[in-house]
Coordinates of C-alpha atoms in Angstrom, one line a residue:
Chain A
A633 CA -13.0 -11.5 0.4
Q634 CA -12.0 -8.7 2.4
T635 CA -13.2 -5.1 1.8
V636 CA -12.2 -1.7 3.1
T637 CA -14.3 1.4 2.9
Q638 CA -13.3 4.9 3.5
S639 CA -16.5 7.0 3.2
Q640 CA -14.9 10.4 3.2
P641 CA -13.3 11.2 -0.2
E642 CA -12.1 14.6 1.0
M643 CA -11.5 16.4 4.2
S644 CA -9.9 19.7 5.3
V645 CA -8.6 20.9 8.7
Q646 CA -7.0 24.0 10.0
E647 CA -3.5 23.8 11.1
A648 CA -3.0 22.9 14.7
E649 CA -6.5 21.4 14.8
T650 CA -7.5 17.7 15.1
V651 CA -9.1 15.6 12.4
T652 CA -10.5 12.1 12.4
L653 CA -10.4 9.9 9.3
S654 CA -12.9 6.9 9.2
C655 CA -12.4 3.4 7.8
T656 CA -14.6 0.4 8.0
Y657 CA -13.6 -3.1 6.8
D658 CA -15.2 -6.4 6.5
T659 CA -13.8 -9.9 7.0
S660 CA -14.6 -13.2 8.5
E661 CA -10.9 -13.6 9.8
S662 CA -9.9 -13.0 13.5
N663 CA -6.2 -12.7 13.0
Y664 CA -5.2 -9.6 11.0
Y665 CA -3.5 -6.2 10.8
L666 CA -4.8 -2.8 10.0
F667 CA -2.5 0.0 8.6
W668 CA -2.9 3.7 7.8
Y669 CA -0.6 4.8 4.9
K670 CA -0.3 8.4 3.6
Q671 CA 0.6 9.3 0.1
P672 CA 1.8 12.9 -0.4
P673 CA 1.9 14.5 -3.8
S674 CA 5.3 12.7 -4.4
R675 CA 3.2 9.5 -4.5
Q676 CA 5.6 7.9 -2.0
M677 CA 3.5 5.6 0.1
I678 CA 4.4 6.2 3.8
L679 CA 3.4 4.1 6.8
V680 CA 1.6 6.1 9.5
I681 CA 0.5 3.5 12.0
R682 CA -0.4 -0.2 12.3
Q683 CA -2.7 -2.0 14.5
E684 CA -2.8 -5.8 15.4
A685 CA -6.3 -7.1 15.6
Y686 CA -5.4 -9.3 18.7
K687 CA -4.4 -6.2 20.6
Q688 CA -7.1 -4.3 22.6
Q689 CA -5.0 -1.2 23.1
N690 CA -5.2 1.3 20.5
A691 CA -1.9 2.2 18.6
T692 CA -0.3 5.5 19.0
E693 CA 2.5 7.1 17.0
N694 CA 3.3 10.6 18.2
R695 CA 0.4 12.9 16.8
F696 CA -1.2 9.9 15.2
S697 CA -3.6 7.6 17.0
V698 CA -6.4 5.0 16.1
N699 CA -9.6 4.0 17.5
F700 CA -10.0 0.3 16.8
Q701 CA -13.4 -1.1 17.3
K702 CA -13.1 -4.8 16.3
A703 CA -16.6 -5.7 16.8
A704 CA -17.9 -2.8 14.8
K705 CA -15.0 -3.5 12.2
S706 CA -14.0 0.3 12.5
F707 CA -10.6 1.6 12.4
S708 CA -10.4 5.4 12.5
L709 CA -7.3 7.6 12.4
K710 CA -6.9 10.7 14.6
I711 CA -4.3 13.3 13.7
S712 CA -3.7 15.9 16.4
D713 CA -2.1 19.2 16.1
S714 CA -2.3 19.0 12.3
Q715 CA 0.6 20.3 10.3
L716 CA 0.8 21.5 6.7
G717 CA 3.1 18.4 6.0
D718 CA 0.1 16.1 6.8
T719 CA -1.5 17.2 3.5
A720 CA -1.8 13.9 1.6
M721 CA -4.0 11.1 0.5
Y722 CA -4.7 8.7 3.4
F723 CA -5.3 5.0 2.8
C724 CA -6.6 2.6 5.2
A725 CA -5.4 -1.1 4.3
F726 CA -6.2 -4.5 5.7
G727 CA -3.5 -7.4 5.7
F728 CA -3.6 -11.0 7.2
S729 CA -1.1 -12.0 9.8
S730 CA 1.0 -13.9 7.2
G731 CA 1.6 -10.4 5.6
S732 CA 2.2 -10.0 1.9
R733 CA -1.4 -9.0 0.5
L734 CA -3.0 -5.7 1.4
T735 CA -6.5 -4.6 0.6
F736 CA -6.8 -0.9 0.3
G737 CA -9.6 1.5 0.8
E738 CA -10.5 4.2 -1.7
G739 CA -8.6 7.0 0.1
T740 CA -9.3 10.2 1.8
Q741 CA -7.6 13.4 0.5
L742 CA -6.8 15.4 3.6
T743 CA -5.9 19.1 3.1
V744 CA -4.4 21.1 6.1
N745 CA -5.0 24.8 5.7
P746 CA -2.8 27.4 7.2
Chain B
K1029 CA 19.2 1.1 5.9
A1030 CA 18.3 1.9 2.3
G1031 CA 14.5 2.0 1.4
V1032 CA 12.9 0.1 -1.3
T1033 CA 14.1 1.3 -4.7
Q1034 CA 12.3 1.0 -8.0
T1035 CA 13.6 1.6 -11.5
P1036 CA 12.8 3.2 -13.7
R1037 CA 10.8 6.1 -12.1
Y1038 CA 9.0 7.1 -15.3
L1039 CA 8.4 5.0 -18.5
I1040 CA 6.5 5.8 -21.8
K1041 CA 5.6 2.9 -24.0
T1042 CA 3.2 2.3 -27.0
R1043 CA 0.3 -0.1 -27.2
G1044 CA 1.5 -3.7 -27.9
Q1045 CA 5.1 -3.2 -26.5
Q1046 CA 6.2 -5.1 -23.4
V1047 CA 7.9 -3.5 -20.4
T1048 CA 9.9 -4.7 -17.3
L1049 CA 9.9 -2.9 -14.0
S1050 CA 12.5 -3.6 -11.3
C1051 CA 12.3 -3.5 -7.6
S1052 CA 15.1 -3.8 -4.8
P1053 CA 13.6 -4.5 -1.4
I1054 CA 15.0 -3.3 1.9
S1055 CA 18.2 -5.4 2.9
G1056 CA 17.1 -8.4 4.7
H1057 CA 13.4 -8.4 3.5
R1058 CA 12.6 -11.5 1.5
S1059 CA 9.1 -10.8 0.5
V1060 CA 8.3 -8.4 -2.5
S1061 CA 4.7 -7.5 -3.5
W1062 CA 3.5 -5.4 -6.3
Y1063 CA 0.5 -3.1 -6.6
Q1064 CA -1.1 -1.1 -9.5
Q1065 CA -2.6 2.2 -8.8
T1066 CA -5.0 4.0 -11.0
P1067 CA -7.5 6.8 -10.5
G1068 CA -10.5 4.5 -11.4
Q1069 CA -9.5 1.3 -9.7
G1070 CA -7.4 2.6 -6.8
L1071 CA -4.7 0.3 -5.4
Q1072 CA -4.8 -3.3 -6.5
F1073 CA -2.7 -6.2 -5.5
L1074 CA -0.8 -7.8 -8.5
F1075 CA 1.3 -10.6 -6.9
E1076 CA 3.9 -11.4 -4.1
Y1077 CA 7.0 -13.3 -4.3
F1078 CA 8.8 -14.9 -1.3
S1079 CA 12.0 -16.9 -1.7
E1080 CA 12.0 -16.8 -5.5
T1081 CA 8.3 -18.3 -5.6
Q1082 CA 5.1 -16.5 -6.3
R1083 CA 3.1 -17.0 -3.1
N1084 CA 0.0 -14.9 -3.8
K1085 CA -1.6 -13.5 -6.9
G1086 CA -4.3 -10.9 -7.6
N1087 CA -6.9 -10.8 -10.2
F1088 CA -5.0 -9.6 -13.3
P1089 CA -4.5 -11.2 -16.8
G1090 CA -1.7 -13.5 -17.7
R1091 CA -0.1 -10.6 -19.4
F1092 CA 1.2 -9.4 -16.1
S1093 CA 4.0 -11.6 -14.7
G1094 CA 6.9 -11.4 -12.4
R1095 CA 9.8 -13.1 -10.8
Q1096 CA 12.1 -12.9 -7.9
F1097 CA 15.9 -13.4 -7.8
S1098 CA 18.0 -15.1 -5.1
N1099 CA 19.1 -11.7 -3.8
S1100 CA 15.3 -10.9 -3.4
R1101 CA 15.2 -8.4 -6.2
S1102 CA 12.2 -8.6 -8.1
E1103 CA 10.9 -7.7 -11.7
M1104 CA 7.5 -7.5 -13.1
N1105 CA 6.8 -7.8 -16.8
V1106 CA 3.8 -6.6 -18.7
S1107 CA 3.4 -7.9 -22.2
T1108 CA 1.3 -6.5 -25.1
L1109 CA 0.7 -3.3 -23.4
E1110 CA -2.8 -1.7 -23.5
L1111 CA -3.8 2.0 -22.8
G1112 CA -5.4 0.7 -19.5
D1113 CA -2.1 -0.4 -18.2
S1114 CA -1.1 3.2 -17.6
A1115 CA -0.7 3.4 -13.9
L1116 CA 1.6 4.0 -11.0
Y1117 CA 3.3 0.6 -10.2
L1118 CA 4.2 0.3 -6.5
C1119 CA 6.6 -2.3 -5.0
A1120 CA 6.6 -3.1 -1.3
S1121 CA 8.8 -5.3 0.7
S1122 CA 8.4 -7.0 4.2
L1123 CA 10.4 -9.2 6.6
V1124 CA 7.7 -11.9 6.9
L1125 CA 8.4 -12.7 10.5
A1126 CA 5.6 -12.8 13.1
G1127 CA 5.0 -9.3 14.3
E1128 CA 6.9 -7.9 11.4
E1129 CA 4.5 -8.1 8.5
T1130 CA 4.4 -4.5 7.7
Q1131 CA 5.0 -3.5 4.1
Y1132 CA 7.3 -0.8 3.1
F1133 CA 6.9 0.8 -0.2
G1134 CA 9.1 2.2 -2.9
P1135 CA 8.6 5.4 -4.8
G1136 CA 6.8 3.6 -7.7
T1137 CA 7.2 3.6 -11.5
R1138 CA 4.8 5.7 -13.4
L1139 CA 4.0 3.9 -16.7
L1140 CA 2.3 5.8 -19.5
V1141 CA 1.0 3.7 -22.5
L1142 CA 0.4 5.7 -25.6

């Protein structure tokens, strides 16, 4: 079975600064996907970024980027130029290439302070 | 394109009753997955439907069931409600094409069992 671990229950950062959220996972599969979702107070789950395991290049989406270390089974999210709207619960998730079933970490509550 | 929609958004039931939740996926998406989110257990996978067939199932009792219609809309049903069923129920849809396995979530249905 797959497991996803987020070891930082809470983090805070000053507006405009950079913050990194950690995620580790465990799987015996070689073909899979990793995702970061954010869940603001509205509870809407929003996709932030995704990474295919077969790609060596780290994914980037505007201010969001990942550091994917396949051998170490590590998948951290870096948020640059943090904005107040980034305040949310962030979940790391693992999925198979066939999609459909995601395994989530426990979440990291990120607060961006003005 | 319209996003994933879920109805109702809020629901209050009493123990022993049953409840039906509805999910309409993004147009063209054929896979619908359901997740339960609680403070204690986090996000847990319930089941996934693809082309009107249950393709994956999580570790939940038989009181939890679902179905998918020919237009890809999905319903989940919980019978004989228990206090522990109080949760946010999230529905997600995906295209299920190679390279397009990302799941997009609806706003959720918040169920309170009294």
